Amino acid sequence: MSNEFLVALVLISVFSLNSVAEAGPRYPVILVPGDGGSQLEVMLNKTTSKRSWCERTTSGYTSLWVNMEELASPMIYCFVDNMVLEYDNTTRTTRSPEGVHIRTVGFGDTASVEWLDPTWFSHEFASVSYFYPIVKDLVAAGYERNVSVRGAPFDFRKAPNEFGRYYEDLRGLIEDTYALNNQTRCVLVAHSMGNPVLLYFLNHQPRAWKDKYVHALVSLAGVWAGAVKIVRLFASGDNLGIPIISPITVRSEQRSIPSSAFLLPSDRFWRPEEVLLVTEHRNYTVGDYRALFRDLGLADAWEMRRDTQGLVRDLTPPGVRVHCLHGSGIPTDGTLVYAPGSFPDGTPAVVSDDGDGTVNTRSLEACTGWSGQQKQPVSHTVLPHVEHLAILRDPQALKYIVQVGLGQL
Ligand SMILES: *[C@@H]1O[C@H](CO)[C@@H](O)[C@H](O)[C@H]1NC(C)=O
Ligand SMILES: *[C@@H]1O[C@H](CO)[C@@H](O)[C@H](O)[C@H]1NC(C)=O
Ligand SMILES: *[C@@H]1O[C@H](CO)[C@@H](O)[C@H](O)[C@H]1NC(C)=O
Ligand SMILES: *[C@@H]1O[C@H](CO)[C@@H](O)[C@H](O)[C@H]1NC(C)=O
Ligand SMILES: *[C@@H]1O[C@H](CO)[C@@H](O)[C@H](O)[C@H]1NC(C)=O
């Protein structure tokens, strides 16, 4: 064998090592938001309005979710009236009230999932930035917005049983992004409710499709098995951490949407005797949703629970590589205790459970059950004291996502 040949071999391997180090694999990223994590637009053509100060018509679509100035004013009532869904017990689907049309915007682009309030575009103000810190770090690592990092917003008021069209769009987006990035498989990054929404999707894709198009799922604060906070939301409402909103004001909207019913605590992760809600008259457990809805006068909510409770109850493994990250060590709704006379409109005392402030730990860590149930590895990373929304700007979580994207994890 000639020396030249050996030299050539060495050069070739050095060259290819170099090119790997420079270009590296860069798996394109698809962002799937959680409850409240997509901008929405509304067009109104109503003949009547419950409140004199609320607009009845608009000339086209305008931004609906979330405009901080509006939420702090009487306009909050208009927002709630427009966000409410009506249940159709024949088709078992929901729709907006007559004359209200709501849509997501910018499917495939990142803008509508980076910021919740479009008027704050490019600002870093924590309560309105959503996926922005993640996108910023990916761009710093060589990613390009709308090309190698993309957003898949959805109408978070609904649940997977009404996402037929969204799931078709999502499949198309993943295939397009694969093609746009030199046939490179995608990393799916989901937050909160985006995780069970994505699980349902993956559970319904063929094995060969997932092998071809999906590199990994990075799950941030996944609500895999529900959260007690949702029980509170049906009883007294919840301001979703926005202090200027009063819980009762937004309650009618929260009670009307299937995503609330979908995210109630699962009977596979709460024991039948564990009390979730205490009143002077009776206690309610995971087995008592029907009675709870009857006692609250919410017949449609019980129908929506029946429609959604089985969608991901079994937690069938997604069949892709999983990186599961979540916070812990923060007091989270465990049992809600209503003082006599205060149910349901008052504020309950709370017996805390461990969690990330929104979701209980047993639900967050339910992803660990997939280890050994699927051939792809499942990694689990607990971030102590990282709160449910704060995980989206947590330095360790951001670094982790970039490393998965660059094929280093
Ligand atoms: C608005 O509603 C009226 C009926 O209430 C209907 O005739 C009209 O076509 C609607 N306009 C639009 C733009 O949807
Ligand atoms: C649907 O709701 C209506 C009105 O509340 C009720 O009369 C009817 O029995 C319900 N139908 C079904 C199938 O539940
Ligand atoms: C991404 O798409 C949005 C909406 O189409 C657009 O406003 C934005 O400028 C695009 N960003 C880049 C970096 O191309
Ligand atoms: C695309 O991928 C092929 C095979 O993996 C590789 O040889 C080529 O250099 C890549 N092209 C670009 C532009 O990254
Ligand atoms: C409700 O549960 C609490 C403890 O969680 C218990 O002390 C109380 O006796 C129960 N009340 C009823 C009416 O069962």
Coordinates of C-alpha atoms and ligand atoms in Angstrom, one line a residue:
M1 CA 0.0 0.0 0.0
S2 CA 1.5 3.3 -1.0
N3 CA 2.1 6.2 1.4
E4 CA 0.1 8.5 -0.8
F5 CA -2.9 6.2 -0.4
L6 CA -2.6 6.3 3.4
V7 CA -2.1 10.0 3.4
A8 CA -5.2 10.4 1.3
L9 CA -7.2 8.2 3.7
V10 CA -6.1 10.2 6.7
L11 CA -7.0 13.4 4.8
I12 CA -10.4 12.1 3.9
S13 CA -11.2 11.2 7.5
V14 CA -9.9 14.5 8.8
F15 CA -11.9 16.3 6.2
S16 CA -15.1 14.5 7.0
L17 CA -14.6 14.9 10.8
N18 CA -14.2 18.6 10.2
S19 CA -17.3 18.9 8.1
V20 CA -19.3 17.1 10.7
A21 CA -18.0 19.4 13.4
E22 CA -18.8 22.5 11.3
A23 CA -22.1 21.6 9.8
G24 CA -23.2 19.1 12.4
P25 CA -26.7 17.6 12.2
R26 CA -29.1 20.4 12.9
Y27 CA -32.5 18.9 13.5
P28 CA -35.3 21.4 12.6
V29 CA -37.5 22.2 15.6
I30 CA -41.4 22.4 15.6
L31 CA -42.9 24.2 18.6
V32 CA -46.2 23.0 20.0
P33 CA -47.6 25.4 22.6
G34 CA -49.8 24.7 25.6
D35 CA -53.0 26.1 26.9
G36 CA -53.1 29.8 26.2
G37 CA -49.9 29.7 24.2
S38 CA -51.2 30.6 20.7
Q39 CA -52.3 34.0 19.5
L40 CA -55.9 34.1 18.4
E41 CA -57.8 36.5 16.2
V42 CA -61.5 37.2 16.2
M43 CA -64.0 38.6 13.6
L44 CA -67.4 39.7 14.9
N45 CA -70.7 39.9 13.2
K46 CA -73.1 39.7 16.1
T47 CA -76.6 41.0 16.0
T48 CA -76.7 41.4 19.8
S49 CA -74.2 41.8 22.6
K50 CA -74.8 41.1 26.3
R51 CA -72.9 44.3 27.3
S52 CA -73.3 47.7 25.8
W53 CA -69.6 48.5 25.7
C54 CA -68.6 45.4 23.7
E55 CA -68.2 45.6 19.9
R56 CA -70.7 43.6 17.9
T57 CA -68.9 43.8 14.5
T58 CA -65.4 44.2 13.2
S59 CA -64.4 44.9 9.7
G60 CA -62.1 41.8 9.6
Y61 CA -60.0 39.7 11.9
T62 CA -58.4 41.5 14.9
S63 CA -56.1 40.2 17.7
L64 CA -58.0 38.6 20.6
W65 CA -55.5 36.8 22.8
V66 CA -53.8 38.3 24.7
N67 CA -53.9 42.0 24.9
M68 CA -52.7 43.1 28.3
E69 CA -54.3 46.6 28.1
E70 CA -57.7 45.0 27.4
L71 CA -57.5 42.3 30.0
A72 CA -57.0 45.0 32.7
S73 CA -60.2 46.9 31.7
P74 CA -64.0 46.1 31.4
M75 CA -63.0 44.8 27.9
I76 CA -62.2 41.5 29.8
Y77 CA -66.0 40.8 29.7
C78 CA -66.1 41.2 25.9
F79 CA -63.0 38.9 25.7
V80 CA -64.8 36.2 27.8
D81 CA -68.0 36.5 25.9
N82 CA -66.2 35.9 22.6
M83 CA -64.0 33.1 23.9
V84 CA -66.9 31.0 25.2
L85 CA -67.7 27.8 23.3
E86 CA -71.1 26.3 22.9
Y87 CA -71.5 22.5 23.1
D88 CA -73.6 20.7 20.5
N89 CA -74.7 17.5 22.1
T90 CA -75.7 15.9 18.7
T91 CA -72.4 16.3 16.9
R92 CA -70.5 16.2 20.3
T93 CA -68.4 19.2 19.1
T94 CA -68.1 22.8 20.2
R95 CA -68.6 26.1 18.3
S96 CA -68.4 29.8 18.9
P97 CA -71.6 31.7 19.6
E98 CA -73.5 33.1 16.6
G99 CA -71.5 35.8 14.8
V100 CA -68.1 35.1 16.5
H101 CA -65.3 33.7 14.3
I102 CA -62.0 32.8 15.9
R103 CA -58.8 31.5 14.3
T104 CA -55.2 31.0 15.0
V105 CA -52.6 32.9 13.0
G106 CA -49.2 32.3 11.4
F107 CA -49.3 28.5 11.3
G108 CA -45.7 27.4 10.5
D109 CA -44.1 30.6 11.6
T110 CA -42.8 31.3 15.0
A111 CA -44.1 34.8 15.8
S112 CA -47.6 33.7 17.0
V113 CA -46.1 31.3 19.5
E114 CA -43.1 33.5 20.6
W115 CA -45.3 36.3 22.0
L116 CA -48.9 36.0 23.3
D117 CA -49.6 39.7 22.7
P118 CA -48.7 40.8 19.2
T119 CA -48.5 44.4 20.3
W120 CA -45.6 43.5 22.4
F121 CA -43.8 41.9 19.5
S122 CA -40.0 41.7 20.1
H123 CA -40.3 42.7 23.7
E124 CA -38.9 40.3 26.3
F125 CA -41.5 41.2 29.0
A126 CA -41.8 37.8 30.8
S127 CA -45.6 37.5 31.0
V128 CA -46.2 38.0 27.3
S129 CA -43.2 36.2 25.9
Y130 CA -43.8 32.5 25.3
F131 CA -41.5 30.5 23.1
Y132 CA -39.3 33.6 22.4
P133 CA -36.4 32.7 24.7
I134 CA -36.2 29.2 23.1
V135 CA -36.3 30.6 19.6
K136 CA -33.7 33.2 20.4
D137 CA -31.3 30.6 21.7
L138 CA -31.9 28.3 18.7
V139 CA -31.3 31.3 16.3
A140 CA -28.0 32.0 18.1
A141 CA -27.1 28.4 17.5
G142 CA -27.6 28.8 13.7
Y143 CA -31.4 28.2 13.3
E144 CA -33.5 30.3 11.1
R145 CA -37.1 31.4 12.0
N146 CA -39.8 30.0 9.8
V147 CA -37.3 27.6 8.1
S148 CA -35.6 25.4 10.7
V149 CA -37.6 26.5 13.8
R150 CA -41.3 26.6 13.2
G151 CA -44.5 27.0 15.2
A152 CA -47.7 24.9 15.2
P153 CA -50.3 27.1 17.0
F154 CA -53.8 25.6 17.7
D155 CA -57.1 26.6 19.2
F156 CA -56.2 25.6 22.8
R157 CA -59.9 25.8 23.9
K158 CA -60.5 22.5 22.2
A159 CA -59.2 19.0 22.7
P160 CA -57.7 16.3 20.4
N161 CA -61.2 14.9 19.5
E162 CA -61.7 18.2 17.5
F163 CA -58.2 18.5 16.1
G164 CA -58.7 16.5 12.9
R165 CA -57.8 19.4 10.7
Y166 CA -55.0 20.7 13.0
Y167 CA -53.4 17.2 13.0
E168 CA -53.5 17.2 9.2
D169 CA -51.8 20.6 9.1
L170 CA -49.3 19.4 11.7
R171 CA -48.4 16.3 9.7
G172 CA -47.9 18.5 6.6
L173 CA -45.8 21.0 8.5
I174 CA -43.5 18.3 9.8
E175 CA -43.1 16.8 6.3
D176 CA -42.5 20.3 4.8
T177 CA -39.9 21.1 7.4
Y178 CA -38.1 17.8 6.8
A179 CA -37.9 18.6 3.1
L180 CA -36.9 22.2 3.6
N181 CA -34.0 21.1 5.8
N182 CA -32.3 18.6 3.5
Q183 CA -34.4 15.6 4.6
T184 CA -33.6 16.0 8.2
R185 CA -35.9 14.6 10.9
C186 CA -37.7 17.1 13.2
V187 CA -37.4 17.7 16.9
L188 CA -40.9 18.3 18.4
V189 CA -40.8 20.7 21.4
A190 CA -44.1 20.9 23.4
H191 CA -45.1 22.8 26.5
S192 CA -47.8 21.9 29.0
M193 CA -51.0 20.8 27.2
G194 CA -49.1 20.7 24.0
N195 CA -47.7 17.4 25.2
P196 CA -50.9 15.3 25.5
V197 CA -52.1 17.0 22.3
L198 CA -48.9 15.8 20.5
L199 CA -49.1 12.3 22.2
Y200 CA -52.5 11.8 20.7
F201 CA -51.1 12.8 17.3
L202 CA -48.1 10.5 17.6
N203 CA -50.3 7.6 18.8
H204 CA -52.2 7.9 15.5
Q205 CA -49.2 8.1 13.1
P206 CA -47.8 4.9 11.4
R207 CA -44.5 3.6 12.8
A208 CA -42.7 4.2 9.5
W209 CA -43.9 7.8 9.3
K210 CA -42.5 8.5 12.8
D211 CA -39.2 6.8 12.0
K212 CA -38.8 8.9 8.8
Y213 CA -39.9 12.3 10.1
V214 CA -39.4 12.5 13.9
H215 CA -36.0 12.7 15.6
A216 CA -37.2 13.3 19.2
L217 CA -39.8 14.8 21.4
V218 CA -38.7 17.3 24.0
S219 CA -41.5 17.6 26.5
L220 CA -41.6 20.6 28.8
A221 CA -43.9 20.5 31.8
G222 CA -46.2 18.0 30.2
V223 CA -49.7 17.6 31.7
W224 CA -49.7 13.9 31.0
A225 CA -52.4 13.0 33.5
G226 CA -54.2 16.2 34.3
A227 CA -53.9 18.7 37.2
V228 CA -56.0 19.5 40.2
K229 CA -55.8 23.1 39.2
I230 CA -58.4 22.3 36.5
V231 CA -60.9 21.2 39.2
R232 CA -60.5 24.6 40.8
L233 CA -61.0 26.2 37.4
F234 CA -64.4 24.5 37.0
A235 CA -65.4 25.4 40.6
S236 CA -64.2 29.0 41.1
G237 CA -62.3 29.9 38.0
D238 CA -58.6 30.6 37.7
N239 CA -56.7 33.6 36.4
L240 CA -54.0 31.5 34.7
G241 CA -51.4 33.4 36.7
I242 CA -52.3 36.8 35.4
P243 CA -52.9 38.8 38.6
I244 CA -55.0 41.6 37.1
I245 CA -57.7 39.0 36.1
S246 CA -60.3 38.0 38.6
P247 CA -61.0 34.3 38.6
I248 CA -64.8 34.6 38.5
T249 CA -64.7 36.9 35.5
V250 CA -63.1 34.2 33.3
R251 CA -64.8 31.2 34.8
S252 CA -67.7 31.0 32.4
E253 CA -65.2 30.7 29.5
Q254 CA -63.1 28.1 31.3
R255 CA -66.1 26.0 32.1
S256 CA -67.3 26.0 28.5
I257 CA -64.2 24.7 26.8
P258 CA -63.3 21.1 26.1
S259 CA -59.6 21.5 27.0
S260 CA -60.6 22.0 30.6
A261 CA -62.5 18.8 30.6
F262 CA -59.6 17.0 28.9
L263 CA -57.1 18.1 31.5
L264 CA -58.9 17.0 34.6
P265 CA -56.9 14.7 36.9
S266 CA -56.7 11.1 35.6
D267 CA -58.1 8.2 37.5
R268 CA -54.9 6.3 36.8
F269 CA -52.8 8.7 38.8
W270 CA -55.1 9.7 41.6
R271 CA -56.4 7.0 43.9
P272 CA -60.2 6.5 44.2
E273 CA -60.2 7.6 47.9
E274 CA -58.1 10.7 47.4
V275 CA -60.2 13.8 47.9
L276 CA -59.7 16.6 45.4
L277 CA -62.3 19.0 46.6
V278 CA -63.9 19.4 50.0
T279 CA -67.2 21.2 50.7
E280 CA -69.4 21.1 53.8
H281 CA -71.9 18.9 52.0
R282 CA -69.7 16.4 50.3
N283 CA -66.2 15.5 49.0
Y284 CA -65.3 14.9 45.4
T285 CA -62.6 12.5 44.1
V286 CA -61.6 11.5 40.5
G287 CA -64.6 9.2 40.5
D288 CA -67.0 12.1 41.2
Y289 CA -66.8 14.3 38.2
R290 CA -70.3 13.5 37.1
A291 CA -71.6 14.6 40.5
L292 CA -69.4 17.6 40.6
F293 CA -70.7 18.9 37.3
R294 CA -74.3 18.1 38.3
D295 CA -73.8 20.0 41.5
L296 CA -72.3 23.0 39.6
G297 CA -75.1 22.9 37.0
L298 CA -72.6 22.1 34.2
A299 CA -74.3 19.3 32.2
D300 CA -72.3 20.1 29.1
A301 CA -69.0 19.9 30.9
W302 CA -69.8 16.3 31.9
E303 CA -70.5 15.5 28.2
M304 CA -67.2 17.1 27.3
R305 CA -65.4 15.0 29.9
R306 CA -67.0 11.9 28.5
D307 CA -65.8 12.9 25.0
T308 CA -62.2 13.5 26.1
Q309 CA -61.4 11.3 29.1
G310 CA -60.2 8.3 27.1
L311 CA -58.1 10.2 24.5
V312 CA -54.7 9.7 26.2
R313 CA -55.8 8.0 29.4
D314 CA -53.7 4.9 28.7
L315 CA -50.6 7.0 27.9
T316 CA -49.7 4.7 25.0
P317 CA -45.9 5.3 24.4
P318 CA -45.3 7.9 21.6
G319 CA -42.8 5.6 19.9
V320 CA -40.2 8.3 19.4
R321 CA -37.1 9.3 21.4
V322 CA -38.4 11.3 24.5
H323 CA -36.7 13.9 26.6
C324 CA -39.0 14.8 29.5
L325 CA -38.2 17.9 31.5
H326 CA -40.2 19.5 34.2
G327 CA -40.0 21.5 37.5
S328 CA -40.7 20.3 41.0
G329 CA -40.7 21.4 44.6
I330 CA -43.3 24.1 44.2
P331 CA -46.6 24.0 46.2
T332 CA -49.3 23.0 43.7
D333 CA -53.1 22.5 44.2
G334 CA -53.6 19.1 45.9
T335 CA -56.9 19.3 47.7
L336 CA -59.2 22.3 47.5
V337 CA -61.0 23.0 50.8
Y338 CA -64.0 25.3 50.6
A339 CA -65.1 26.8 53.9
P340 CA -68.8 26.4 54.7
G341 CA -70.8 28.7 52.4
S342 CA -67.9 29.5 50.0
F343 CA -68.4 26.8 47.4
P344 CA -68.2 27.4 44.5
D345 CA -67.6 31.1 44.2
G346 CA -65.1 31.6 47.0
T347 CA -61.4 31.0 47.1
P348 CA -60.6 27.6 48.5
A349 CA -57.8 26.9 51.1
V350 CA -55.3 24.5 49.5
V351 CA -53.7 21.4 50.8
S352 CA -50.6 21.4 48.6
D353 CA -49.2 18.6 46.5
D354 CA -45.7 18.6 45.0
G355 CA -45.6 20.0 41.5
D356 CA -44.4 23.0 39.3
G357 CA -47.0 25.4 40.7
T358 CA -49.6 24.4 38.1
V359 CA -49.3 20.7 37.4
N360 CA -48.9 17.9 40.0
T361 CA -45.6 16.0 39.9
R362 CA -47.3 12.6 39.4
S363 CA -48.7 14.0 36.1
L364 CA -45.4 15.7 35.0
E365 CA -43.4 12.5 35.6
A366 CA -45.9 10.1 34.0
C367 CA -43.7 10.1 30.9
T368 CA -41.2 8.0 32.8
G369 CA -43.6 5.1 32.5
W370 CA -42.5 4.7 28.9
S371 CA -39.0 3.5 29.7
G372 CA -38.9 -0.1 28.6
Q373 CA -42.4 0.2 27.0
Q374 CA -40.9 1.5 23.7
K375 CA -37.6 0.8 22.1
Q376 CA -36.6 4.4 21.9
P377 CA -34.9 5.8 25.0
V378 CA -36.8 8.0 27.5
S379 CA -34.7 10.6 29.4
H380 CA -36.1 12.3 32.5
T381 CA -34.7 15.6 33.8
V382 CA -36.2 17.3 36.9
L383 CA -35.4 21.0 37.3
P384 CA -35.9 21.8 41.0
H385 CA -38.0 24.9 41.7
V386 CA -38.6 25.7 38.0
E387 CA -42.2 26.9 37.7
H388 CA -44.6 25.8 35.0
L389 CA -44.2 28.8 32.7
A390 CA -40.7 29.7 33.8
I391 CA -39.4 26.5 32.3
L392 CA -39.7 28.3 28.9
R393 CA -36.9 30.7 29.9
D394 CA -34.9 28.4 32.3
P395 CA -31.3 28.4 31.2
Q396 CA -30.9 24.7 31.8
A397 CA -34.0 23.9 29.8
L398 CA -32.9 26.2 27.0
K399 CA -29.4 24.7 26.8
Y400 CA -30.9 21.2 26.8
I401 CA -33.2 22.0 23.8
V402 CA -30.3 23.5 21.8
Q403 CA -28.2 20.4 22.5
V404 CA -31.0 18.1 21.3
G405 CA -31.3 20.2 18.2
L406 CA -27.6 20.0 17.4
G407 CA -27.6 16.2 18.0
Q408 CA -25.5 16.4 21.1
L409 CA -28.1 14.7 23.4
Ligands
LIG1 C1 -73.2 38.7 9.1 O1 -74.4 38.1 9.6 C2 -75.6 38.3 8.8 C3 -76.7 37.7 9.4 O2 -76.8 38.0 10.8 C4 -75.3 37.7 7.4 O3 -76.3 38.0 6.6 C5 -74.0 38.2 6.8 O4 -73.7 37.5 5.7 C6 -72.8 38.1 7.8 N1 -71.6 38.7 7.3 C7 -70.4 38.1 7.3 C8 -69.3 38.9 6.8 O5 -70.3 37.0 7.8
LIG2 C1 -79.3 17.8 24.0 O1 -79.7 19.0 24.7 C2 -81.1 19.3 24.7 C3 -81.3 20.6 25.3 O2 -80.5 20.7 26.5 C4 -81.8 18.1 25.3 O3 -83.2 18.4 25.2 C5 -81.5 16.8 24.6 O4 -82.1 15.8 25.2 C6 -80.0 16.6 24.5 N1 -79.7 15.5 23.6 C7 -78.9 14.5 23.9 C8 -78.6 13.5 22.9 O5 -78.2 14.5 25.0
LIG3 C1 -41.7 34.6 9.8 O1 -43.1 34.7 9.3 C2 -43.8 35.8 9.9 C3 -45.2 35.7 9.4 O2 -45.3 35.3 8.1 C4 -43.1 37.1 9.4 O3 -43.8 38.2 9.9 C5 -41.7 37.1 9.9 O4 -41.0 38.2 9.4 C6 -41.0 35.8 9.4 N1 -39.7 35.8 10.0 C7 -38.6 35.6 9.3 C8 -37.3 35.6 10.1 O5 -38.6 35.3 8.1
LIG4 C1 -27.7 17.1 2.8 O1 -27.6 15.8 3.3 C2 -26.7 15.0 2.5 C3 -26.8 13.6 3.0 O2 -27.0 13.5 4.4 C4 -25.3 15.6 2.7 O3 -24.4 14.9 1.9 C5 -25.3 17.1 2.2 O4 -24.1 17.7 2.4 C6 -26.4 17.9 2.9 N1 -26.5 19.2 2.3 C7 -26.6 20.3 3.0 C8 -26.8 21.6 2.2 O5 -26.6 20.3 4.2
LIG5 C1 -64.1 15.1 53.4 O1 -62.7 14.8 53.4 C2 -62.1 15.3 54.6 C3 -60.6 15.0 54.5 O2 -60.1 15.1 53.2 C4 -62.7 14.6 55.8 O3 -62.1 15.1 57.0 C5 -64.2 14.9 55.9 O4 -64.8 14.1 56.9 C6 -64.8 14.5 54.6 N1 -66.2 14.9 54.5 C7 -67.2 14.2 54.1 C8 -68.6 14.9 54.1 O5 -67.1 13.1 53.7

